[in-house]
Amino acid sequence: MSKFNSDKIIPRYSVIAIAMTLMAVAIICKAAYLMTVKRDYWMQVADRVKKDSVTVKPTRGNILSCDGQLMASSLPEFKLYMDFQALRNAKNDSLWEAKLDSICMGLTDIFPEKSQEAFKEHLEKGRTMQARHWPVWERRVDYNTFTEVKALPVFRKSAFKGGFHFEEFNARQRPYGSLASRTLGTMYGSKDTARFGLELSYDSILRGKNGFIHRRKVLNKYLDIIDTPPTDGADIVTTIDVSMQDLAERAVIEELKLINGNVGVAIVMEVQTGDIKAIVNMEKCIDGVYREVKNHAVSDLLEPGSVFKPISIMTVLEDGYCDTTKMVDTGGGVWPMYGREMKDHNWRRGGYGPMRLPRSLEVSSNIGVSRIVDEYYHNNPEKFVEGVYRSGVTSDFHIPLKGYAPARIRMPKKNKRGQWLNWSNTALAWMSIGYETQIPPISTLAFYNAIANNGKMMRPRFVKSVVKDGKTLMEFPPEVVPGKEQICSERVVKLMQTMLEHVVSQGLGKKAGSTSFKVAGKTGTAQISQGAGGYKSGVTNYLLSFAGYFPADAPRYSCIVCIQKSGLPASGGGMSGVVFHNIAEGIMAQDVKLDAKDAKDSTSILVPDVKKGNIIAADYVLSHLGYKPRKDWNGSFIGNNPVWGEATSQDANNIQLRRERSSSKHLVPNTFGMGARDAVFLLESRGMKVTLLGRGKVISQSIAPGTRIKKGARCILTLK
């Protein structure tokens, strides 16, 4: 007899089958409901957990100096925030209260500008407001500082437990600070948008190309899936020489401070290539500090004054109207010119009287140059202006800097009746000495560079090449200005070179000269027009210039210095010429190779005193002087006997003294009077962090000497 009882089993299976069928129907109905009625809602939910085509910013390319030094680069910066609601939700309020003092103490060590009490008050205010995005520090910080803050109590926890979070920015940094800042350019804050300078001109190269990713949320985590990887920007190699730029800036600022000048410009160009090695644009701001605000070197369309005179003389000689034996009478320093008086700078002392053409350039005689030009071109001024155009000073150099404008010199025009439309009887005379023209300093320099280059005018070059990953993608070779392979005959070039050399050796440009090498150039002092007010509106402003090249017998560099100042005294040779002298001597000194042994005093057997600092540098110098000084157990120089060896009994007192001093390693040292390198070495060797302000030697330190050192403490050194 079978044990299977169908009367009991079948009903049970029927119930199970019916229940499963109903469940299947319910699932199908629910799915249909979700697919129809609730479709829009769940599509919105899906959009919240996925993102398509998310832009990934590339790393912006670097700007390098001519020898590959980093002048502008993109580095990460961070804004630090606290989410106090996340802290409360994670039930970590008690932890916050217990660690608040430690957090504030750590923040004060990292940011010494703000006290521990101020940090505590600031953070407690955010906690009271239950802010979700409360700034821990008001400014951006670099990566090293970010890691220090993130290591503090509570902050080291995840954002959901501790509340600490941050925003990352791809910020532009310049290792050399404000050096050539107006030429290099800058960015608009956190935006990846260039403002001016080479950053703007080469933005398409530096920027790179955006990449794209899409994001999916899987198991409560976002996964980034790369669709198109970003293409990082390429680097541009400029022609700027860091040492020359620094030298030129310091020379300009020193003179501006001395004479209370308003604007100072200096450009250094390599003669053979046209490379711009340095370009300075200092302007006095409302707080009295000189900064680069505008690129005056390429955008100031001003009347250049007497630095224009060589163009006038060259035009006369090239057209063959006279030679260097030409005599001109300048009278007593005042000469009537068609109803106006032309004056020389020494008119109160009786003028120069008769002189030859080269002498009129040496002493910068307004009367001499203007009378010569007026004699030959008064009835045909178009020919003179054509000669000026031929000199190349009006060429458009296509300078890759925002604000650049080529020189503007008007061509005389007549109407159908033969009457002048834009000309007067005095126009030619005053144009010949640099008035009634608008020429930026860089155009004037290009002319003088062409004279130094035997008549070949080079286009000013700012960028040499584009490189990426060690490979050169583009090159920008030196370029001759089209049609200016020879701005005048070789004979006239040689005459101009001789006359410009004599301006410095026996004329008004003596202060620009050097006893070590020959210099050629021309001074310039011009009144600056005040627009509708003319030249006599209120205080008279002057443009003081010196343009030239060096060494005159084998030109390597050309340079122009322009200073704008208000009131007298005002002298192109005595002020701008001095800056030119300092720049020229500094540049040429960089090439002088001296042997350290030449500094050794043969009459002395003593080892020079060595102060505390970087012992490697001191050892290098002493070794090259022929000394091998002994060092004690502490690595310090001892004794006067120039041999290696252990400290002897005669140095016992010295060793004991140094041992006593070793106990002071836990105290802040005195760095007053030290150079930056030694001061930083001494402080960092004791575990401190250093911030430098200024250049030169230490004149103050934020933490007093003798203070006990706190690990990670930051000391701010002011140098001058």
XYZ file of C-alpha atoms in Angstrom:
720
model
C 0.000 0.000 0.000
C 1.498 3.357 -1.032
C 2.356 5.891 1.662
C 1.526 8.827 -0.689
C -1.765 10.410 0.387
C -2.922 12.522 -2.516
C -5.829 13.919 -0.591
C -3.376 15.675 1.758
C -0.392 16.463 -0.495
C -2.117 17.839 -3.622
C -3.929 20.651 -1.763
C -0.617 21.746 -0.228
C 1.155 21.897 -3.588
C -1.830 23.766 -4.978
C -1.523 26.405 -2.268
C 2.216 26.795 -2.934
C 1.663 27.011 -6.693
C -1.085 29.599 -6.303
C 1.097 31.670 -3.897
C 4.055 31.633 -6.300
C 1.790 32.557 -9.210
C 0.348 35.494 -7.278
C 3.859 36.592 -6.306
C 4.999 36.450 -9.933
C 1.967 38.433 -11.036
C 2.677 41.015 -8.295
C 6.293 41.334 -9.406
C 5.261 41.797 -13.013
C 2.655 44.374 -12.018
C 5.156 46.209 -9.816
C 7.707 46.213 -12.606
C 5.126 47.528 -15.022
C 4.168 50.184 -12.485
C 7.757 51.277 -12.067
C 8.340 51.276 -15.822
C 5.324 53.438 -16.519
C 3.938 55.456 -13.629
C 7.215 55.834 -11.704
C 9.548 56.028 -14.686
C 10.382 59.747 -14.392
C 11.146 59.480 -10.679
C 13.590 56.611 -11.047
C 15.247 58.237 -14.036
C 15.999 61.224 -11.822
C 17.438 58.909 -9.164
C 19.624 57.288 -11.818
C 20.903 60.684 -12.918
C 21.988 61.419 -9.346
C 24.170 58.343 -9.083
C 25.875 58.664 -12.464
C 27.626 61.418 -14.369
C 28.548 61.414 -18.010
C 31.164 63.531 -19.817
C 32.805 64.916 -16.694
C 35.591 67.314 -17.741
C 39.097 66.552 -16.525
C 41.425 69.555 -16.589
C 44.937 68.981 -17.983
C 48.085 70.242 -16.288
C 49.092 73.602 -17.723
C 52.527 73.766 -19.325
C 55.498 75.503 -17.724
C 57.238 78.709 -18.740
C 61.010 78.272 -18.706
C 63.926 80.681 -18.884
C 66.471 80.536 -21.694
C 68.562 78.004 -19.731
C 65.617 75.863 -18.618
C 64.950 77.353 -15.173
C 61.323 77.227 -14.059
C 59.676 80.666 -14.171
C 55.977 79.703 -14.047
C 54.391 76.361 -13.215
C 51.060 74.852 -12.134
C 50.984 73.459 -8.609
C 48.042 72.284 -6.480
C 46.628 74.629 -3.852
C 43.914 73.908 -1.335
C 41.109 75.712 0.514
C 40.410 74.076 3.881
C 36.899 73.710 5.359
C 35.024 72.090 8.269
C 31.583 70.435 8.073
C 30.246 70.668 11.627
C 26.981 68.919 10.723
C 28.938 65.863 9.580
C 30.859 66.019 12.862
C 27.598 65.995 14.831
C 26.026 63.256 12.715
C 29.070 61.070 13.376
C 28.594 61.759 17.124
C 32.133 63.099 17.446
C 31.258 66.310 19.308
C 32.932 65.055 22.487
C 36.097 64.245 20.526
C 36.084 67.749 19.065
C 35.790 69.333 22.501
C 38.624 67.184 23.839
C 40.972 67.958 20.934
C 40.047 71.594 20.209
C 43.011 73.067 22.107
C 45.422 70.698 20.366
C 43.918 71.586 16.985
C 44.231 75.336 17.602
C 47.786 74.956 18.889
C 48.722 73.014 15.762
C 47.072 75.578 13.490
C 48.988 78.403 15.186
C 52.272 76.545 14.622
C 51.390 76.177 10.950
C 49.933 79.690 10.558
C 51.844 81.889 13.057
C 50.035 85.000 11.802
C 46.969 83.960 13.841
C 46.910 83.228 17.560
C 45.598 80.076 19.213
C 42.765 82.034 20.848
C 41.732 83.533 17.496
C 41.580 80.089 15.897
C 39.516 78.745 18.792
C 37.038 81.622 18.586
C 36.764 81.255 14.803
C 36.154 77.486 14.854
C 33.694 77.630 17.740
C 31.695 80.245 15.854
C 31.375 77.865 12.910
C 30.365 75.018 15.220
C 27.690 77.169 16.867
C 26.249 77.941 13.427
C 26.526 74.263 12.421
C 28.141 75.429 9.194
C 28.782 72.817 6.539
C 31.478 74.729 4.667
C 33.301 76.735 7.337
C 36.780 77.937 6.269
C 39.589 76.784 8.528
C 42.013 79.277 6.914
C 40.937 82.172 4.725
C 43.606 81.731 2.058
C 44.766 78.893 -0.131
C 47.654 76.752 1.074
C 50.248 74.655 -0.709
C 50.432 70.873 -0.595
C 52.969 70.702 2.238
C 50.872 72.947 4.464
C 47.751 70.972 3.524
C 49.334 67.708 4.680
C 50.350 69.333 7.980
C 46.791 70.529 8.649
C 45.318 67.180 7.627
C 47.534 65.436 10.200
C 45.963 67.347 13.124
C 43.524 65.579 15.508
C 39.964 65.151 14.141
C 41.104 66.568 10.775
C 42.867 63.294 10.035
C 39.551 61.425 10.084
C 37.420 60.974 6.968
C 35.159 63.822 5.869
C 32.065 61.921 7.049
C 33.473 61.360 10.551
C 35.651 64.377 11.206
C 34.033 66.926 8.913
C 37.355 68.191 7.488
C 37.245 68.619 3.717
C 38.923 70.714 1.072
C 38.791 72.165 -2.430
C 41.736 71.650 -4.751
C 42.851 74.251 -7.287
C 45.416 74.064 -10.057
C 47.185 77.307 -9.192
C 49.902 79.107 -11.135
C 53.126 79.647 -9.217
C 56.247 81.648 -10.071
C 59.361 80.403 -8.243
C 61.082 83.769 -8.777
C 58.162 85.779 -7.426
C 57.472 89.012 -9.308
C 60.500 88.663 -11.600
C 59.388 89.660 -15.139
C 55.799 89.218 -13.965
C 54.267 91.554 -16.542
C 56.020 89.743 -19.385
C 55.320 86.222 -18.157
C 51.694 87.054 -17.397
C 49.251 85.615 -14.892
C 45.911 83.833 -14.574
C 42.475 84.878 -13.321
C 42.431 83.411 -9.810
C 41.066 79.874 -9.772
C 39.868 80.143 -13.365
C 41.978 78.580 -16.047
C 42.008 81.828 -18.017
C 45.115 83.823 -18.874
C 45.076 87.571 -18.308
C 48.076 88.962 -20.194
C 51.707 88.377 -21.119
C 53.110 85.163 -22.552
C 50.486 83.216 -20.584
C 47.853 84.801 -22.823
C 49.806 84.869 -26.084
C 50.715 81.167 -25.870
C 47.583 80.057 -24.024
C 46.583 77.477 -26.654
C 49.990 75.779 -26.285
C 50.215 75.982 -22.500
C 46.595 75.019 -21.816
C 46.520 71.534 -23.324
C 43.219 69.731 -23.999
C 40.502 68.667 -21.584
C 39.820 64.996 -20.984
C 36.474 63.353 -20.243
C 35.365 60.628 -17.864
C 32.025 59.181 -16.850
C 31.212 58.218 -13.291
C 29.107 55.349 -11.967
C 28.098 54.601 -8.407
C 28.772 50.997 -7.496
C 28.380 49.718 -3.921
C 28.201 53.282 -2.585
C 31.426 54.247 -4.329
C 31.964 56.349 -7.431
C 34.128 54.782 -10.089
C 35.788 57.037 -12.661
C 35.943 55.515 -16.113
C 38.175 57.397 -18.561
C 36.644 58.096 -21.957
C 39.237 60.580 -23.268
C 42.407 61.209 -21.249
C 43.470 64.876 -20.830
C 46.407 66.154 -22.869
C 48.748 68.199 -20.698
C 50.012 71.517 -22.043
C 53.464 71.906 -23.541
C 56.244 74.059 -22.055
C 57.542 77.218 -23.693
C 61.219 78.171 -23.473
C 61.606 81.939 -23.317
C 64.652 84.061 -24.083
C 64.637 85.611 -20.595
C 67.826 85.180 -18.591
C 66.960 85.031 -14.876
C 70.220 86.583 -13.660
C 70.063 89.438 -16.201
C 66.405 90.061 -15.385
C 67.136 90.239 -11.667
C 70.127 92.507 -12.282
C 68.131 94.882 -14.492
C 65.203 95.066 -12.062
C 67.436 95.915 -9.115
C 69.311 98.557 -11.121
C 66.090 100.253 -12.244
C 64.453 100.203 -8.798
C 67.549 101.590 -7.070
C 67.671 104.584 -9.434
C 63.912 105.174 -9.245
C 64.097 105.321 -5.453
C 67.088 107.643 -5.602
C 65.478 110.199 -7.932
C 61.829 109.567 -6.918
C 60.938 108.459 -10.442
C 57.474 107.460 -11.603
C 58.191 104.759 -14.196
C 61.310 102.806 -15.057
C 61.846 100.659 -18.153
C 64.853 98.589 -19.160
C 65.242 96.093 -22.008
C 68.294 93.995 -22.757
C 68.533 92.408 -26.217
C 71.085 90.010 -27.650
C 72.575 91.679 -30.714
C 72.960 88.709 -33.064
C 69.617 86.976 -32.346
C 67.268 89.706 -31.124
C 66.593 87.655 -27.976
C 65.079 89.676 -25.148
C 67.226 88.699 -22.167
C 65.585 91.070 -19.689
C 62.576 93.386 -19.733
C 61.659 95.611 -16.770
C 58.504 97.694 -16.313
C 58.513 99.284 -12.862
C 55.855 101.799 -11.861
C 55.394 103.641 -8.591
C 52.126 102.593 -6.965
C 49.981 104.610 -4.582
C 51.693 103.005 -1.573
C 55.111 104.092 -2.830
C 56.212 100.579 -3.802
C 57.492 99.906 -7.332
C 55.685 97.085 -9.114
C 55.069 95.877 -12.660
C 51.584 97.136 -13.472
C 51.788 97.817 -17.203
C 54.162 96.676 -19.941
C 55.493 100.168 -20.662
C 58.384 98.758 -22.695
C 56.105 97.711 -25.551
C 53.044 99.932 -25.120
C 54.255 103.448 -24.207
C 53.873 105.550 -27.357
C 55.842 108.598 -26.247
C 58.075 111.151 -27.931
C 61.539 109.623 -27.414
C 63.552 112.839 -27.491
C 67.252 112.863 -28.347
C 67.652 109.089 -28.720
C 65.878 109.719 -32.052
C 68.669 112.002 -33.316
C 70.892 109.176 -34.660
C 67.991 108.196 -36.959
C 67.915 111.754 -38.310
C 71.684 111.893 -38.814
C 71.717 108.446 -40.434
C 68.985 109.522 -42.864
C 70.953 112.616 -43.931
C 74.166 110.626 -44.432
C 72.413 107.771 -46.264
C 70.714 110.185 -48.664
C 74.164 111.628 -49.446
C 73.368 115.266 -48.687
C 76.519 115.770 -46.622
C 79.264 113.917 -44.765
C 80.778 114.087 -41.287
C 82.724 117.236 -42.154
C 79.480 119.224 -42.377
C 79.628 122.403 -40.254
C 76.576 123.859 -38.519
C 76.253 127.040 -36.478
C 74.267 126.629 -33.240
C 74.794 130.221 -32.171
C 74.427 131.041 -28.493
C 72.206 128.067 -27.757
C 68.948 129.649 -28.984
C 67.893 129.665 -32.632
C 64.665 130.960 -34.203
C 62.818 128.265 -36.176
C 59.790 129.592 -38.079
C 58.382 131.639 -35.221
C 59.501 129.320 -32.403
C 62.748 129.162 -30.483
C 64.867 126.017 -30.602
C 67.115 125.719 -27.536
C 70.104 123.592 -26.596
C 70.447 122.266 -23.043
C 73.295 124.755 -22.339
C 71.625 127.834 -23.783
C 72.020 129.689 -20.487
C 75.783 129.137 -20.731
C 76.088 130.546 -24.251
C 75.594 127.445 -26.378
C 78.140 125.586 -28.507
C 78.574 127.908 -31.496
C 79.801 126.354 -34.804
C 80.486 122.607 -34.769
C 80.814 119.624 -37.066
C 77.998 117.141 -37.585
C 79.442 114.364 -35.319
C 79.910 116.869 -32.492
C 76.238 117.869 -32.685
C 75.404 114.259 -31.828
C 78.050 113.992 -29.083
C 76.685 117.008 -27.187
C 73.077 116.299 -28.266
C 72.597 119.733 -29.830
C 68.940 120.274 -30.741
C 69.859 123.222 -32.929
C 72.664 121.411 -34.725
C 70.603 118.341 -35.701
C 67.397 120.238 -36.527
C 69.202 122.842 -38.686
C 70.966 120.138 -40.709
C 67.724 118.214 -41.316
C 65.721 121.378 -42.045
C 68.334 122.584 -44.529
C 68.028 119.508 -46.733
C 64.408 118.395 -46.241
C 62.319 121.482 -45.471
C 60.856 121.602 -48.991
C 60.571 117.809 -49.196
C 59.701 116.461 -45.729
C 58.256 113.276 -47.272
C 61.777 112.213 -48.209
C 62.955 112.588 -44.619
C 60.043 110.543 -43.240
C 60.720 107.896 -45.884
C 64.286 107.745 -44.572
C 62.950 107.289 -41.028
C 60.729 104.437 -42.250
C 63.785 102.965 -43.961
C 65.581 102.833 -40.598
C 63.074 100.192 -39.452
C 61.986 102.006 -36.300
C 58.353 102.015 -37.509
C 58.306 98.276 -38.282
C 55.579 96.120 -36.758
C 57.531 93.504 -34.824
C 54.425 91.489 -33.880
C 55.469 91.414 -30.232
C 53.529 88.596 -28.473
C 52.470 90.791 -25.559
C 49.064 92.344 -25.033
C 49.152 96.119 -25.432
C 51.993 96.244 -27.946
C 51.711 98.974 -30.546
C 54.260 99.759 -33.291
C 55.732 103.235 -33.669
C 53.627 105.954 -35.235
C 55.317 108.615 -37.371
C 53.056 110.500 -39.696
C 53.806 110.973 -43.373
C 53.297 114.558 -44.650
C 50.201 114.924 -46.849
C 48.896 117.678 -49.121
C 45.457 118.369 -50.527
C 44.682 118.928 -54.194
C 45.616 122.602 -53.892
C 49.077 121.746 -52.563
C 48.331 122.776 -48.992
C 49.614 120.726 -46.067
C 46.935 118.717 -44.288
C 48.934 117.429 -41.310
C 52.138 119.421 -41.429
C 53.603 122.752 -40.337
C 56.831 124.655 -40.897
C 58.133 123.604 -37.476
C 57.094 119.945 -37.729
C 60.255 118.750 -39.463
C 62.648 120.578 -37.114
C 61.018 119.167 -33.990
C 60.524 115.705 -35.470
C 64.263 115.499 -36.203
C 65.047 115.737 -32.462
C 62.445 113.183 -31.351
C 59.239 115.181 -30.933
C 56.027 114.830 -32.974
C 56.609 111.065 -33.020
C 55.269 108.150 -30.968
C 57.758 105.334 -30.490
C 57.725 102.553 -27.841
C 61.063 101.800 -26.154
C 61.336 98.372 -27.778
C 61.223 99.912 -31.266
C 63.968 102.381 -30.386
C 66.069 99.517 -29.023
C 65.559 97.500 -32.219
C 67.110 100.388 -34.198
C 70.173 100.613 -31.936
C 70.504 96.839 -32.034
C 70.542 97.033 -35.850
C 73.385 99.576 -35.712
C 75.315 97.220 -33.425
C 74.503 94.342 -35.789
C 76.085 96.161 -38.775
C 72.745 97.232 -40.210
C 70.737 93.999 -39.850
C 67.521 94.565 -37.886
C 66.421 91.551 -35.837
C 62.862 91.028 -34.721
C 62.708 91.010 -30.894
C 62.278 87.376 -29.826
C 60.612 86.333 -26.549
C 60.104 82.576 -27.063
C 62.685 80.195 -28.534
C 60.835 76.883 -28.617
C 57.966 74.707 -27.432
C 58.955 71.478 -25.682
C 57.140 68.566 -24.093
C 58.476 65.473 -22.372
C 62.004 66.385 -23.418
C 61.103 66.719 -27.097
C 61.055 69.931 -29.098
C 57.663 70.389 -30.777
C 58.196 73.845 -32.290
C 61.119 76.191 -32.779
C 61.127 79.938 -33.322
C 64.520 80.758 -34.867
C 65.969 84.295 -34.908
C 64.213 86.334 -37.578
C 65.337 89.349 -39.558
C 62.623 91.983 -39.996
C 61.371 91.620 -43.588
C 63.026 94.191 -45.848
C 65.459 95.267 -43.125
C 68.417 93.029 -43.878
C 70.396 96.267 -44.235
C 68.831 99.477 -42.894
C 71.608 101.555 -44.459
C 74.897 101.171 -46.292
C 77.905 99.643 -44.560
C 79.740 102.964 -44.804
C 77.015 104.821 -42.932
C 76.721 102.035 -40.327
C 80.422 102.360 -39.548
C 80.080 106.137 -39.244
C 77.111 105.767 -36.889
C 78.974 103.232 -34.750
C 81.921 105.607 -34.397
C 79.715 108.583 -33.524
C 77.719 106.622 -30.925
C 80.945 105.412 -29.342
C 82.186 108.997 -29.135
C 78.935 110.083 -27.448
C 79.965 107.896 -24.511
C 83.724 108.406 -24.583
C 83.754 112.192 -25.089
C 80.143 113.386 -25.081
C 77.146 113.555 -22.738
C 76.925 109.793 -22.277
C 80.057 109.354 -20.169
C 78.174 108.034 -17.131
C 76.962 105.084 -19.189
C 80.523 104.075 -20.048
C 82.831 101.601 -18.408
C 86.548 101.415 -17.720
C 86.526 97.686 -18.539
C 84.986 97.736 -22.016
C 83.756 100.167 -24.653
C 80.159 101.376 -24.741
C 78.260 103.118 -27.551
C 74.921 104.847 -27.280
C 72.915 108.039 -27.079
C 71.273 110.005 -24.283
C 67.786 111.463 -24.443
C 65.840 113.966 -22.336
C 62.362 114.916 -23.504
C 59.415 116.694 -21.968
C 56.264 114.560 -21.886
C 53.190 116.185 -23.356
C 50.168 116.409 -21.046
C 47.696 115.999 -23.890
C 45.433 119.010 -24.272
C 47.511 120.761 -21.607
C 50.632 120.587 -23.755
C 54.127 120.595 -22.220
C 53.656 123.354 -19.647
C 50.600 122.087 -17.759
C 51.488 122.068 -14.044
C 54.620 120.123 -13.099
C 56.722 119.230 -16.124
C 57.214 115.492 -16.652
C 60.324 114.185 -18.373
C 61.281 111.052 -20.266
C 64.941 110.295 -19.606
C 66.545 107.717 -21.871
C 69.768 106.049 -22.782
C 69.987 103.549 -25.634
C 73.112 101.784 -26.762
C 75.115 98.575 -26.892
C 78.223 96.935 -25.440
C 81.045 96.083 -25.870
C 81.226 98.659 -28.667
C 84.110 96.957 -30.480
C 82.395 93.531 -30.509
C 78.706 94.120 -29.667
C 76.965 91.370 -27.700
C 74.042 93.130 -26.051
C 72.001 96.222 -26.738
C 70.026 97.948 -24.008
C 67.615 100.819 -23.495
C 66.716 102.467 -20.201
C 63.773 104.885 -19.966
C 62.765 106.727 -16.799
C 59.742 108.970 -16.364
C 59.937 111.531 -13.579
C 58.342 114.794 -12.546
C 60.268 118.034 -12.204
C 63.947 118.882 -12.261
C 66.709 117.779 -12.134
C 66.266 115.579 -15.193
C 69.125 114.096 -17.198
C 69.067 111.164 -19.583
C 72.810 110.621 -19.320
C 73.064 111.276 -15.584
C 70.101 109.079 -14.583
C 69.211 106.523 -17.256
C 72.883 106.374 -18.265
C 73.802 105.282 -14.732
C 71.277 102.431 -14.865
C 72.652 101.396 -18.265
C 76.164 101.410 -16.779
C 75.124 99.200 -13.853
C 73.319 96.730 -16.102
C 76.166 96.550 -18.616
C 78.850 96.064 -15.974
C 76.768 93.456 -14.175
C 76.164 91.445 -17.338
C 79.777 91.563 -18.436
C 80.937 90.606 -14.931
C 78.965 87.370 -15.192
C 81.351 86.206 -17.885
C 84.476 86.986 -15.888
C 86.035 83.750 -14.610
C 88.224 84.372 -11.586
C 90.326 81.862 -9.686
C 89.538 81.788 -5.978
C 93.274 81.526 -5.289
C 93.644 85.118 -6.507
C 91.888 86.191 -3.302
C 94.516 84.554 -1.098
C 96.644 86.962 0.951
C 100.218 85.770 0.602
C 101.276 87.757 3.675
C 98.861 85.949 5.967
C 98.935 82.390 7.285
C 95.595 82.597 9.021
C 92.503 80.680 7.973
C 89.644 83.136 7.336
C 86.942 83.264 10.001
C 84.008 81.013 9.161
C 80.646 81.835 10.697
C 77.990 79.247 11.344
C 76.037 78.260 8.275
C 76.436 75.896 5.351
C 79.815 74.265 6.006
C 79.930 72.754 2.498
C 80.143 76.199 0.867
C 82.810 77.361 3.311
C 84.820 74.191 2.800
C 84.646 74.666 -0.986
C 86.047 78.208 -0.820
C 88.778 77.410 1.705
C 89.869 74.351 -0.265
C 90.223 76.464 -3.417
C 92.299 78.939 -1.436
C 94.706 76.137 -0.617
C 93.630 75.614 2.990
C 92.489 72.376 4.565
C 91.240 73.521 7.962
C 90.739 71.040 10.780
C 87.267 70.386 12.109
C 86.232 69.282 15.581
C 83.744 66.556 16.489
C 80.902 68.979 15.823
C 81.987 69.607 12.220
C 83.046 73.199 12.920
C 86.292 74.870 11.806
C 88.799 75.252 14.599
C 92.305 76.614 15.013
C 94.522 78.415 12.517
C 96.683 75.530 11.339
C 95.645 74.653 7.741
C 95.813 70.842 8.030
C 93.278 68.079 8.566
C 93.245 66.303 11.907
C 91.527 65.802 15.235
C 91.372 68.566 17.793
C 94.578 68.709 19.821
C 95.100 69.666 23.454
C 95.696 73.262 22.472
C 92.127 73.356 21.097
C 90.573 71.800 24.198
C 89.002 75.045 25.254
C 87.481 75.490 21.791
C 86.035 71.979 21.845
C 84.584 72.452 25.318
C 83.009 75.714 24.217
C 81.402 74.034 21.219
C 80.092 71.226 23.387
C 78.449 73.801 25.605
C 76.965 75.458 22.557
C 75.601 72.127 21.328
C 73.091 72.247 24.161
C 71.633 75.351 22.526
C 70.418 73.361 19.533
C 66.995 73.367 21.125
C 66.978 77.181 21.111
C 66.243 79.505 18.197
C 69.606 80.789 16.848
C 70.453 84.394 16.050
C 70.494 84.811 12.245
C 70.860 88.607 12.131
C 73.309 89.690 9.420
C 73.401 86.285 7.733
C 72.671 85.658 4.072
C 69.521 83.749 3.141
C 71.334 80.517 2.386
C 73.161 80.306 5.726
C 70.161 81.444 7.750
C 67.855 78.875 6.179
C 70.438 76.117 6.627
C 70.917 76.959 10.301
C 67.201 77.112 11.124
C 66.136 74.086 9.102
C 68.957 71.992 10.597
C 67.181 72.526 13.922
C 63.829 71.323 12.624
C 62.296 74.719 11.928
C 60.489 75.936 8.817
C 61.532 79.179 7.189
C 59.720 81.837 5.165
C 61.849 84.511 3.442
C 60.721 88.073 2.787
C 62.964 90.265 0.616
C 66.563 89.839 -0.503
C 69.962 90.466 1.024
C 70.889 89.865 4.668
C 68.629 89.093 7.622
C 67.466 92.224 9.453
C 64.730 90.630 11.590
C 63.295 87.240 12.542
C 59.763 86.534 13.770
C 60.893 84.224 16.608
C 63.337 85.836 19.007
C 66.786 84.257 19.414
C 67.034 82.039 22.487
C 63.379 80.960 22.343
C 62.915 77.229 22.846
C 62.247 75.561 19.505
C 58.860 73.986 18.908
C 58.906 71.160 16.418
C 57.673 72.369 13.038
C 57.730 76.037 14.109
C 57.865 78.513 11.250
C 60.249 81.475 11.454
C 59.752 84.429 9.111
C 63.026 86.109 8.115
C 63.043 89.637 6.715
C 66.010 90.392 4.457
C 67.288 93.652 3.042
